[in-house]
PDB file of C-alpha atoms in Angstrom:
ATOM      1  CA  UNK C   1     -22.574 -12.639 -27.786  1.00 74.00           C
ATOM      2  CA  UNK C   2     -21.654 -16.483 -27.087  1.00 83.00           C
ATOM      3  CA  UNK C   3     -18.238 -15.379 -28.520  1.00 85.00           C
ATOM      4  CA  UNK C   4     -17.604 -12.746 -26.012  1.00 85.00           C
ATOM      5  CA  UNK C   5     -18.898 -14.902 -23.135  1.00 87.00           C
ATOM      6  CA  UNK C   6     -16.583 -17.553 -23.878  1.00 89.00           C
ATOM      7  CA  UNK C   7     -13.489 -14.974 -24.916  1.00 88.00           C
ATOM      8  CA  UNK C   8     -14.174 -13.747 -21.299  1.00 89.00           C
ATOM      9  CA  UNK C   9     -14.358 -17.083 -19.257  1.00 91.00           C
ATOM     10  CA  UNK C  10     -11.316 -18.215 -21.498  1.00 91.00           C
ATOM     11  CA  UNK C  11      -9.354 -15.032 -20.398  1.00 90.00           C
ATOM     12  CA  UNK C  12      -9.765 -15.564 -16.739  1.00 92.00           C
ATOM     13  CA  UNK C  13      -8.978 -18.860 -16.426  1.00 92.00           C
ATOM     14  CA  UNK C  14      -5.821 -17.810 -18.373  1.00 91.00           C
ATOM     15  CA  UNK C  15      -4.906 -15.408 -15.606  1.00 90.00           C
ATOM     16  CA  UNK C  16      -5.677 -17.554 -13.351  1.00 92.00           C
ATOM     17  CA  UNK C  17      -3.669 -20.552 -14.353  1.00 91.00           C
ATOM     18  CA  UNK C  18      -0.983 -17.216 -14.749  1.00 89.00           C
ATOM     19  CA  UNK C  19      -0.867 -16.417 -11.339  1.00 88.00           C
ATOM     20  CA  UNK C  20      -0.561 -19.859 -10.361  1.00 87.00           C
ATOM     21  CA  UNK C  21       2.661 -20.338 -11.734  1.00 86.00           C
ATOM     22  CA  UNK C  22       4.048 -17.184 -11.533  1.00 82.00           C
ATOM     23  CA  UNK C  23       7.192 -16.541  -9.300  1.00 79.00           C
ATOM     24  CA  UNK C  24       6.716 -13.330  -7.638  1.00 82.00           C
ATOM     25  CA  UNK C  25       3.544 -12.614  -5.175  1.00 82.00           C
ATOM     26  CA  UNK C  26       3.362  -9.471  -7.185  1.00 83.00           C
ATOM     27  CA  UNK C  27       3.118 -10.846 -10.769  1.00 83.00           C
ATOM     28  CA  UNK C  28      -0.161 -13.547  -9.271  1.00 85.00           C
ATOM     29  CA  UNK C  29      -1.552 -10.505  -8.088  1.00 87.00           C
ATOM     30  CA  UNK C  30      -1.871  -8.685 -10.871  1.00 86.00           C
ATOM     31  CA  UNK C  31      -2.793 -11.928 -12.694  1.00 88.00           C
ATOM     32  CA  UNK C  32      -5.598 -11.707 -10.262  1.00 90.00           C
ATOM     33  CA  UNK C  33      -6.446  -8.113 -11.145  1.00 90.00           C
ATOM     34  CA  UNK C  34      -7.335  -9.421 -14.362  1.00 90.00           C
ATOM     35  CA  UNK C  35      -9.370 -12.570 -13.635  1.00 92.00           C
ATOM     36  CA  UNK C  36     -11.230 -10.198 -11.273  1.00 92.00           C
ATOM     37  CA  UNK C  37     -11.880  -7.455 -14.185  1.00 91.00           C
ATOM     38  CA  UNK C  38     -12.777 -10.580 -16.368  1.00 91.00           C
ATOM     39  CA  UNK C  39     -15.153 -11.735 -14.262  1.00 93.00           C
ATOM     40  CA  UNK C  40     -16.892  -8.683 -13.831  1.00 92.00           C
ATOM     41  CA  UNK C  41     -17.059  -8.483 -17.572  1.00 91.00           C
ATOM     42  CA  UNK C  42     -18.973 -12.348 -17.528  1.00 91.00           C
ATOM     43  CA  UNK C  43     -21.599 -10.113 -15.086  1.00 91.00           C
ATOM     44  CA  UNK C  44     -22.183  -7.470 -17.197  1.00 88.00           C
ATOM     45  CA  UNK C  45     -22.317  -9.950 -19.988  1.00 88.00           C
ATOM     46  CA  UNK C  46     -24.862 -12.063 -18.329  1.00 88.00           C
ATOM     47  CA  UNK C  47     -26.957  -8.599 -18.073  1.00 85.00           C
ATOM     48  CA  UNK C  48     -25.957  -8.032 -14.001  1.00 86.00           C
ATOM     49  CA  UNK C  49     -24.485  -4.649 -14.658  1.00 85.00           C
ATOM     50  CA  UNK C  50     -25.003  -3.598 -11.481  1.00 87.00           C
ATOM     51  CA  UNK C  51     -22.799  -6.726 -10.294  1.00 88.00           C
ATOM     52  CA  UNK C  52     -20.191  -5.964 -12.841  1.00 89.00           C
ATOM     53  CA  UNK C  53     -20.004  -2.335 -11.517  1.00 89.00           C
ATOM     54  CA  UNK C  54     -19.689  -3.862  -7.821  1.00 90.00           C
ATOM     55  CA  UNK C  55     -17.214  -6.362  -8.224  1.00 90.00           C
ATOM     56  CA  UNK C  56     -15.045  -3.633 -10.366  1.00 90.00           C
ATOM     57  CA  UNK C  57     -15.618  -1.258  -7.114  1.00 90.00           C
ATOM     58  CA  UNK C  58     -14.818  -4.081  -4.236  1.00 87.00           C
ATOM     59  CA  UNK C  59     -12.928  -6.881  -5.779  1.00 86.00           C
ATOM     60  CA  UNK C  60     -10.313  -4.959  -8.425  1.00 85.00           C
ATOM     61  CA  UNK C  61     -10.640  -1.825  -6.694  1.00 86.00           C
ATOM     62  CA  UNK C  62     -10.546  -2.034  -2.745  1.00 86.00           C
ATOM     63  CA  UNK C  63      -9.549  -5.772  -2.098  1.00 86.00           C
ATOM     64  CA  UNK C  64      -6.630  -5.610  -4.975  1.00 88.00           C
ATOM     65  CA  UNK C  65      -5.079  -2.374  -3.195  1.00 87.00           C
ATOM     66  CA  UNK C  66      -5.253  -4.364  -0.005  1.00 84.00           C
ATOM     67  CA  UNK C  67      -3.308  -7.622  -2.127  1.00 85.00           C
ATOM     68  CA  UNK C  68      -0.986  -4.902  -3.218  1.00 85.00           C
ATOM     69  CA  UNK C  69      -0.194  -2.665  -0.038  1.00 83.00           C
ATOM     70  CA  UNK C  70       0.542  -6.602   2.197  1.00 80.00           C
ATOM     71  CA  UNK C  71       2.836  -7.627  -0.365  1.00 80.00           C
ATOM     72  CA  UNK C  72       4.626  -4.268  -0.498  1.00 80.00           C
ATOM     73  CA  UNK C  73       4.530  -3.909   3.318  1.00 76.00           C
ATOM     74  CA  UNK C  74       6.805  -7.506   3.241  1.00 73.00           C
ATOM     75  CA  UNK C  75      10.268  -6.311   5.312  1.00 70.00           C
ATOM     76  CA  UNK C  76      12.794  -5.037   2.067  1.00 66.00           C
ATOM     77  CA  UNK C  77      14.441  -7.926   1.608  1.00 65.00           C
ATOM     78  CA  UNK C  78      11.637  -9.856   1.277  1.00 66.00           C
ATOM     79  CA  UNK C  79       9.071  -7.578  -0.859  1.00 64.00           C
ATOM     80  CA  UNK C  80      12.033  -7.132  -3.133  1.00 61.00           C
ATOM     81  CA  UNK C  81      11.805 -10.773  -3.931  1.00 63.00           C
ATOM     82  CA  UNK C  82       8.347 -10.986  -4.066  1.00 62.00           C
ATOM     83  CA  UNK C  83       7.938  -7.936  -6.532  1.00 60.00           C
ATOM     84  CA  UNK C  84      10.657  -8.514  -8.961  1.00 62.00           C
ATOM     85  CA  UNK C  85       8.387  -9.346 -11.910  1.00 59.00           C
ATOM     86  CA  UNK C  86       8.569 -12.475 -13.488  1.00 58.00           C
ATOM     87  CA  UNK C  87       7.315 -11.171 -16.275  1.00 60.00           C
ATOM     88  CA  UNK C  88       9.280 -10.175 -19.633  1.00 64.00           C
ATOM     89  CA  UNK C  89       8.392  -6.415 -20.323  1.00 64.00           C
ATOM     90  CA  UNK C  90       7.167  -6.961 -23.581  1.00 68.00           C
ATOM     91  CA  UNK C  91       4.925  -9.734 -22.133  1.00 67.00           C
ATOM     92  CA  UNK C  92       3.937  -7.797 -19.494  1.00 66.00           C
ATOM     93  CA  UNK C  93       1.924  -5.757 -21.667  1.00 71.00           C
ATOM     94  CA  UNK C  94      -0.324  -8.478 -23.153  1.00 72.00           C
ATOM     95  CA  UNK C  95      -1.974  -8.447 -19.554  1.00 70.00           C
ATOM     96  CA  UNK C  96      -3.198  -5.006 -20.410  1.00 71.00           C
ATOM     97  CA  UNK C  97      -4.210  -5.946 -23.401  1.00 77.00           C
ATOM     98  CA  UNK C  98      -6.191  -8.757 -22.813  1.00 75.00           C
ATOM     99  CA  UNK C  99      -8.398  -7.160 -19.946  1.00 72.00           C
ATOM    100  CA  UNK C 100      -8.811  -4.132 -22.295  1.00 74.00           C
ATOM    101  CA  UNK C 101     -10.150  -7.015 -24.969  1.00 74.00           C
ATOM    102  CA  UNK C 102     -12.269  -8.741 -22.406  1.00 71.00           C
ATOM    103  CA  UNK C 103     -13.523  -5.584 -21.336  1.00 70.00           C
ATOM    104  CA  UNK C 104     -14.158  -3.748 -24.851  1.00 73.00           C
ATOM    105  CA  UNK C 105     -15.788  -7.080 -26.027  1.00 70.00           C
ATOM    106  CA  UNK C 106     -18.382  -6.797 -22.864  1.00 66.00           C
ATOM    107  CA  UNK C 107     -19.319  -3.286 -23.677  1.00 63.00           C
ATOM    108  CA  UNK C 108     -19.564  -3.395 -27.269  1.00 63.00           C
ATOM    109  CA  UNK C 109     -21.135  -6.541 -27.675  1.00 59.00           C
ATOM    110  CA  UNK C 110     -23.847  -6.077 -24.786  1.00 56.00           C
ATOM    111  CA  UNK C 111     -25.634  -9.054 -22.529  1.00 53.00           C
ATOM    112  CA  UNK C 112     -26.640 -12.422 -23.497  1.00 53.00           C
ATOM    113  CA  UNK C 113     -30.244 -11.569 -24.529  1.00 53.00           C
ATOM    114  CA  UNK C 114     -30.493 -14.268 -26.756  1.00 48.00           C
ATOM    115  CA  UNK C 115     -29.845 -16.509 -24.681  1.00 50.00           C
ATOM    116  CA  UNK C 116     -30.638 -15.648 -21.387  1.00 54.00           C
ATOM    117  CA  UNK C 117     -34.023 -13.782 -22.274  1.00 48.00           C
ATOM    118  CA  UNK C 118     -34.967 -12.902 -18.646  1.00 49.00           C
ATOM    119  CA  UNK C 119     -32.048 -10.918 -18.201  1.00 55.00           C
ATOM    120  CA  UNK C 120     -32.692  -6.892 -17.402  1.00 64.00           C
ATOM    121  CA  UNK C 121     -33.327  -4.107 -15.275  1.00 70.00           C
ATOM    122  CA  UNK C 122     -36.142  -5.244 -13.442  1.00 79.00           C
ATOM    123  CA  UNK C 123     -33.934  -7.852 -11.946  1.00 83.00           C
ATOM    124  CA  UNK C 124     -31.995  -6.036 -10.695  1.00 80.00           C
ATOM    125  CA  UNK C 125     -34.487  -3.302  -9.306  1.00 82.00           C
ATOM    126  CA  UNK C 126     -36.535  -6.635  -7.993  1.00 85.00           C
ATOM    127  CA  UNK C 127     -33.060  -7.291  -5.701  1.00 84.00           C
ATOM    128  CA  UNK C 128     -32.508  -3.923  -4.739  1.00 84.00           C
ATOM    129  CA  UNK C 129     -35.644  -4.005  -3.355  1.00 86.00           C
ATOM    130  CA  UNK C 130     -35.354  -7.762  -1.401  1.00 86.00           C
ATOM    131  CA  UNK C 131     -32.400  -6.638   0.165  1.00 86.00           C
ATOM    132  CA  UNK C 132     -33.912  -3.007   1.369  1.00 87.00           C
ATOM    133  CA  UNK C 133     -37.060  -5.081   2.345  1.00 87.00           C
ATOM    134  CA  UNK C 134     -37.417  -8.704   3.541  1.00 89.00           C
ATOM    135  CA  UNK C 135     -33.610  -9.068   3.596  1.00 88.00           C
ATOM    136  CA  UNK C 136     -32.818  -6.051   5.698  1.00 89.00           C
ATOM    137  CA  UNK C 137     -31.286  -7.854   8.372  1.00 90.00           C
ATOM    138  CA  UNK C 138     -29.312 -10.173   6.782  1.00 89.00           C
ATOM    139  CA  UNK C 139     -28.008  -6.691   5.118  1.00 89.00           C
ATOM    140  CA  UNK C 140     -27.304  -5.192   8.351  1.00 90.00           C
ATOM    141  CA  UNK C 141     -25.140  -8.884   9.071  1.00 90.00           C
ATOM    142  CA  UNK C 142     -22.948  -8.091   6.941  1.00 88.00           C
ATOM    143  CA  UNK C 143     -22.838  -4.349   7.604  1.00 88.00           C
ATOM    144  CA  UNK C 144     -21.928  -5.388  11.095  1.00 90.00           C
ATOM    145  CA  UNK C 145     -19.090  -8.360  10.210  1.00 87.00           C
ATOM    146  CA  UNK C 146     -17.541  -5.648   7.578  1.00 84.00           C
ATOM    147  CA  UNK C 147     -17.502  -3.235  10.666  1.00 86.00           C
ATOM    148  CA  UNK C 148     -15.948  -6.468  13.049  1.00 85.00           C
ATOM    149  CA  UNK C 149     -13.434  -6.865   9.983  1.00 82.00           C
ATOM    150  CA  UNK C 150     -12.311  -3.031   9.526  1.00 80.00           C
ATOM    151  CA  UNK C 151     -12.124  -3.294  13.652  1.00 82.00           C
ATOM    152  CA  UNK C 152      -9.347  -6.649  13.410  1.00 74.00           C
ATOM    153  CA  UNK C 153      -6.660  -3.781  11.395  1.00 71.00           C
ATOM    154  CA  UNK C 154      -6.636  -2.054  14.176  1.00 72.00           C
ATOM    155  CA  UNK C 155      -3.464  -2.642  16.082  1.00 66.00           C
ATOM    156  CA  UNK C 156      -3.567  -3.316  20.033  1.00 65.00           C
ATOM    157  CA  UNK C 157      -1.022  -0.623  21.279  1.00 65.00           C
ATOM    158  CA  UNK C 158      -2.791   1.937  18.833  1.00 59.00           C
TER     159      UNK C 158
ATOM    160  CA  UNK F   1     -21.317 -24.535 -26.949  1.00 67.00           C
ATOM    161  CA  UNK F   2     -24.215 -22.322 -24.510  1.00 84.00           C
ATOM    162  CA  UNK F   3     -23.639 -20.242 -22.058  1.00 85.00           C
ATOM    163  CA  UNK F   4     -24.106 -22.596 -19.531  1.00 86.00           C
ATOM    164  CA  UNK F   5     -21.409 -24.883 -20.447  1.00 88.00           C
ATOM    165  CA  UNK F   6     -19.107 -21.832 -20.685  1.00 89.00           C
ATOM    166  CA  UNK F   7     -19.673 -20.743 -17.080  1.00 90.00           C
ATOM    167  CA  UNK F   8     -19.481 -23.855 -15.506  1.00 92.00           C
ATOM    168  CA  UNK F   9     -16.757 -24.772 -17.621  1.00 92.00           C
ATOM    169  CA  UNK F  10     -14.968 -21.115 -16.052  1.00 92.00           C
ATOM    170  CA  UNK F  11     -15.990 -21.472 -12.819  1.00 93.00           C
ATOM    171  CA  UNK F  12     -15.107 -25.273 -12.365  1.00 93.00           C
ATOM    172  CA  UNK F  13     -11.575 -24.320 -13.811  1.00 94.00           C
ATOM    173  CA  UNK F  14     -11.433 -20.936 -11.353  1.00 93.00           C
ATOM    174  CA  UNK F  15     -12.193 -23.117  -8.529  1.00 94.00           C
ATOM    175  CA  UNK F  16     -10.090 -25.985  -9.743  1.00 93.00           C
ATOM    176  CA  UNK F  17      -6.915 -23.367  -9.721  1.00 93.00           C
ATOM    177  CA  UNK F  18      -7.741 -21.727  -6.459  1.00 92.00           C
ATOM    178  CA  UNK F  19      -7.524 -25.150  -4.772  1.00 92.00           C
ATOM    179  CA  UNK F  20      -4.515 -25.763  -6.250  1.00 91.00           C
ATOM    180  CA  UNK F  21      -3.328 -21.998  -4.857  1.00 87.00           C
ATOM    181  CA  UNK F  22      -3.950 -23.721  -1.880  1.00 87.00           C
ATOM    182  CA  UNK F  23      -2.216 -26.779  -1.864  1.00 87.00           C
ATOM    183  CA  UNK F  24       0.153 -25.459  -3.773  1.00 86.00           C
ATOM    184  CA  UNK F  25       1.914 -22.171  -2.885  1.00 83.00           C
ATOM    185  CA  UNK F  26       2.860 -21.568   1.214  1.00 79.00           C
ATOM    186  CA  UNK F  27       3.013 -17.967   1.230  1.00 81.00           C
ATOM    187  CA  UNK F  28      -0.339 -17.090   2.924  1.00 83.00           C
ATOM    188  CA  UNK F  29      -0.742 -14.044   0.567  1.00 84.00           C
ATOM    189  CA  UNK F  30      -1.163 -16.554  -2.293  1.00 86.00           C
ATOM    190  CA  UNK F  31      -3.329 -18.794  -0.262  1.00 87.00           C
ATOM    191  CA  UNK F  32      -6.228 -15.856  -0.041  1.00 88.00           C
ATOM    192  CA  UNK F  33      -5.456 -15.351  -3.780  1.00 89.00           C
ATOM    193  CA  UNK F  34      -6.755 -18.583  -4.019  1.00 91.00           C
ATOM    194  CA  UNK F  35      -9.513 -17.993  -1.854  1.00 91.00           C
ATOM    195  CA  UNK F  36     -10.500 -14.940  -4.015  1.00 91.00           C
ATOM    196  CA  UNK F  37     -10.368 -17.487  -7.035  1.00 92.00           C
ATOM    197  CA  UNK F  38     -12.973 -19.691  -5.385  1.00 93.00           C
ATOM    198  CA  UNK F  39     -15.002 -17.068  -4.329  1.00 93.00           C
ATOM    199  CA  UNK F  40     -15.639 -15.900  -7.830  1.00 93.00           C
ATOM    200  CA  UNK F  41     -15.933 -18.987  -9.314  1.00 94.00           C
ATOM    201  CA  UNK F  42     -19.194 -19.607  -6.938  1.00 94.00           C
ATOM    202  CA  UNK F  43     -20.462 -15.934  -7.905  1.00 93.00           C
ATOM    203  CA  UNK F  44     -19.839 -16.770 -11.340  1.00 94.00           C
ATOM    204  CA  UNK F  45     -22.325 -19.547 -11.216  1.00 93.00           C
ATOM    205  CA  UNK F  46     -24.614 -17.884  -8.546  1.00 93.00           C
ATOM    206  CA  UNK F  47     -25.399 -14.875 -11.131  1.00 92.00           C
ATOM    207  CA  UNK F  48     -25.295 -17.026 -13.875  1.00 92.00           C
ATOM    208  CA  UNK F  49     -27.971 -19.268 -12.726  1.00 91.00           C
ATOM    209  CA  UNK F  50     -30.157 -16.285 -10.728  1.00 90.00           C
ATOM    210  CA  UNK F  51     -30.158 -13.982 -13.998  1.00 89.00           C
ATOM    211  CA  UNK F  52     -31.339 -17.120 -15.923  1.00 87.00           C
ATOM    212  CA  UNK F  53     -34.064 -17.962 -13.702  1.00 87.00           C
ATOM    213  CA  UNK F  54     -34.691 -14.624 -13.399  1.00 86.00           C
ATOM    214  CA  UNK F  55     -34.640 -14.751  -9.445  1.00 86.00           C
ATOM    215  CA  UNK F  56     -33.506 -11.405  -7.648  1.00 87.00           C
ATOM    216  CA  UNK F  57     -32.928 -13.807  -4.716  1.00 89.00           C
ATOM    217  CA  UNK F  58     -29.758 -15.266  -6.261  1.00 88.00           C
ATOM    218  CA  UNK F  59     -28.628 -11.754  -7.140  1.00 89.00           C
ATOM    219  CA  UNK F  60     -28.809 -10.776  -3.554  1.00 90.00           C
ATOM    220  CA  UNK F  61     -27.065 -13.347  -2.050  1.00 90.00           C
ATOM    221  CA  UNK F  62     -24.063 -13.158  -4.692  1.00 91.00           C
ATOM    222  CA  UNK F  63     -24.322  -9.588  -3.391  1.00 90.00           C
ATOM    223  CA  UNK F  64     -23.741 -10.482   0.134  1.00 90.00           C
ATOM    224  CA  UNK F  65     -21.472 -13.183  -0.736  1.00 90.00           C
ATOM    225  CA  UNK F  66     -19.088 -10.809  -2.024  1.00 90.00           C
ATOM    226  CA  UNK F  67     -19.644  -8.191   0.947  1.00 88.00           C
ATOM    227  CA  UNK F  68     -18.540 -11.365   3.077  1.00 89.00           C
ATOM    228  CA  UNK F  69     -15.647 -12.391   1.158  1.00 89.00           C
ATOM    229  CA  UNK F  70     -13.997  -8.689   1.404  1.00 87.00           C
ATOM    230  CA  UNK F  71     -14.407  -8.981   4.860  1.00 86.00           C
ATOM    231  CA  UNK F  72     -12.912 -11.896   5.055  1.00 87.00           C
ATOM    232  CA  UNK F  73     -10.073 -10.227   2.632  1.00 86.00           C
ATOM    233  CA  UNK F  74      -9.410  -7.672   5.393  1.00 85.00           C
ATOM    234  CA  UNK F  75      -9.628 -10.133   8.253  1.00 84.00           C
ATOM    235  CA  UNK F  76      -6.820 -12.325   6.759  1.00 83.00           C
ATOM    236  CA  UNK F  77      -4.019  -9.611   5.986  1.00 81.00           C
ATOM    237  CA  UNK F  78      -5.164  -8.006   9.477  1.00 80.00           C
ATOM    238  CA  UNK F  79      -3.757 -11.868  10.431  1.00 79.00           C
ATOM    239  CA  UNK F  80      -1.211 -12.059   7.798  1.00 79.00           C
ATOM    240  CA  UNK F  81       0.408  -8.462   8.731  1.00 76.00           C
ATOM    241  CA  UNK F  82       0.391  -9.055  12.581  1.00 74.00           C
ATOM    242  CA  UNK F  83       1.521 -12.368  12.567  1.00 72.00           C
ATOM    243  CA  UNK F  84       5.133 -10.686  10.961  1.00 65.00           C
ATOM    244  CA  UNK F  85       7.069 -10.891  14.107  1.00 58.00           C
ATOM    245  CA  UNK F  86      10.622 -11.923  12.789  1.00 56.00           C
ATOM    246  CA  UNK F  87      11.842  -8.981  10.645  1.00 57.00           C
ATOM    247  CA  UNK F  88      13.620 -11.154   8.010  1.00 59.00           C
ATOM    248  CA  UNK F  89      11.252 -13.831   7.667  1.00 61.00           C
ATOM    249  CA  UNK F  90       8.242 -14.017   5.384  1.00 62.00           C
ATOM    250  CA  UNK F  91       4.826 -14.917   6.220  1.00 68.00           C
ATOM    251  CA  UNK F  92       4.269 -18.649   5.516  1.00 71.00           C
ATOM    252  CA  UNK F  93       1.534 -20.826   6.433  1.00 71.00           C
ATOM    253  CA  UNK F  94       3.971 -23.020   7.976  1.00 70.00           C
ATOM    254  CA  UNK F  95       4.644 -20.135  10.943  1.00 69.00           C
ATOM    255  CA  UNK F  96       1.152 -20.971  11.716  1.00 68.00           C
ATOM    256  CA  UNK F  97       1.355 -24.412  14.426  1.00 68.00           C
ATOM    257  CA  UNK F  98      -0.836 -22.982  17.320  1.00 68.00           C
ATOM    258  CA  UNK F  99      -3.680 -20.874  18.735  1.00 66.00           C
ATOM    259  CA  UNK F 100      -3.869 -18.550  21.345  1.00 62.00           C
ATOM    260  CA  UNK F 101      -7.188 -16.943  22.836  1.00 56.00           C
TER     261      UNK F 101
END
């Protein structure tokens, strides 16, 4: 379990330090696809499924399309430059593999019972019901600053 | 090894590479990729630490904390993309010398 905890950490700070130095915007994105997909797999690991499942949804879902459609929306010249890949093909494809290994390693191997006892179900069920309770407001905060945010795309003369 | 030397170990070295997205890249797409990177190094810990004490409250702020932080996602290419004015030129954190209200 301790294995797959640390294989996971390792493999996002080794996307991480990836995107840093790659050239193109496009080839730290994707870097950042996988410390995102990584890091979801340290949530699951640490028995916050339901964490796992939401940063999947939000962070490597929603907010990497977002990454991806800014870069590509660069005038030609310039999104050309930043989405020539850095990246030798062959290479390419160990960033793939690695998720899929960070990933597969989180599923098969399960949480961190061992050592984090306390970890389950109830926890989660325990939050759902803080924020749907005592918490409602600071729930409907951040309703209303997403709704502020999705209001700041909108152009002027639209 | 525990676990708890492996997540702070992660996290410290996530955060330690966003700043350095920071400091070190001027495009301002990379700069919120660095952002992101500090962002999850602080969940990492957060969920870490509230699933170990067992304390929902942890969960639910990591929750929110990530709510905020694609907000703030959205806010900053909503920036980034209107700020493009010059067809040919990229945008760079260095374009941005003044405020206007």
């Amino acid at each position: 379990m301790l294995t797959a905890f640390a294989l996971c950490g390792g493999l996002a700070v080794l996307f991480a330090a990836a995107a840093l130095i790659q050239k193109t915007l496009y080839g730290s994105a994707m870097c950042l696809m996988g410390v995102l997909l990584e890091v979801a797999a340290l949530f699951v690991l640490v028995g916050a499924d339901l964490m796992g499942f939401i940063q999947v949804l939000v962070y490597a879902g929603a907010v990497m399309v977002l990454i991806v459609i800014a870069i590509l929306s660069a005038p030609p010249n310039i999104a050309q430059r930043w989405t020539a890949s850095a990246f030798p093909k062959p290479a390419a494809w160990l960033v793939p593999l690695a998720v899929f290994a960070g990933l597969a390693s989180a599923g098969r191997m399960g949480g961190l019972e061992a050592a984090l006892p306390q970890a389950g179900a109830h926890l989660q069920r325990e939050m759902a019901g803080l924020l749907f309770g005592p918490w409602a407001l600071a729930v409907e905060a951040v309703g209303l600053l997403v709704l502020i945010a999705s209001l700041a795309v909108v152009r002027e003369d639209a | 090894m525990n676990a708890e030397l492996v997540a702070w170990a992660a996290a410290s070295a996530l955060f330690s590479i966003g700043t350095a997205f920071l400091l070190l890249r001027r495009q301002l797409v990379a700069m919120v990729v660095g952002i992101e990177l500090m962002v999850n190094a602080a969940n990492i810990l957060i969920v870490f630490h509230a699933v170990r004490r067992a304390d929902p409250q942890g969960l639910a702020v990591a929750l929110l904390a990530l709510a905020a932080a694609a907000a703030e996602v959205v806010v900053g290419f909503a920036l980034i993309l209107s700020m493009r004015n010059d067809e040919n030129e990229a945008p760079e954190s260095s374009h941005l010398r003044e405020l206007s209200g």
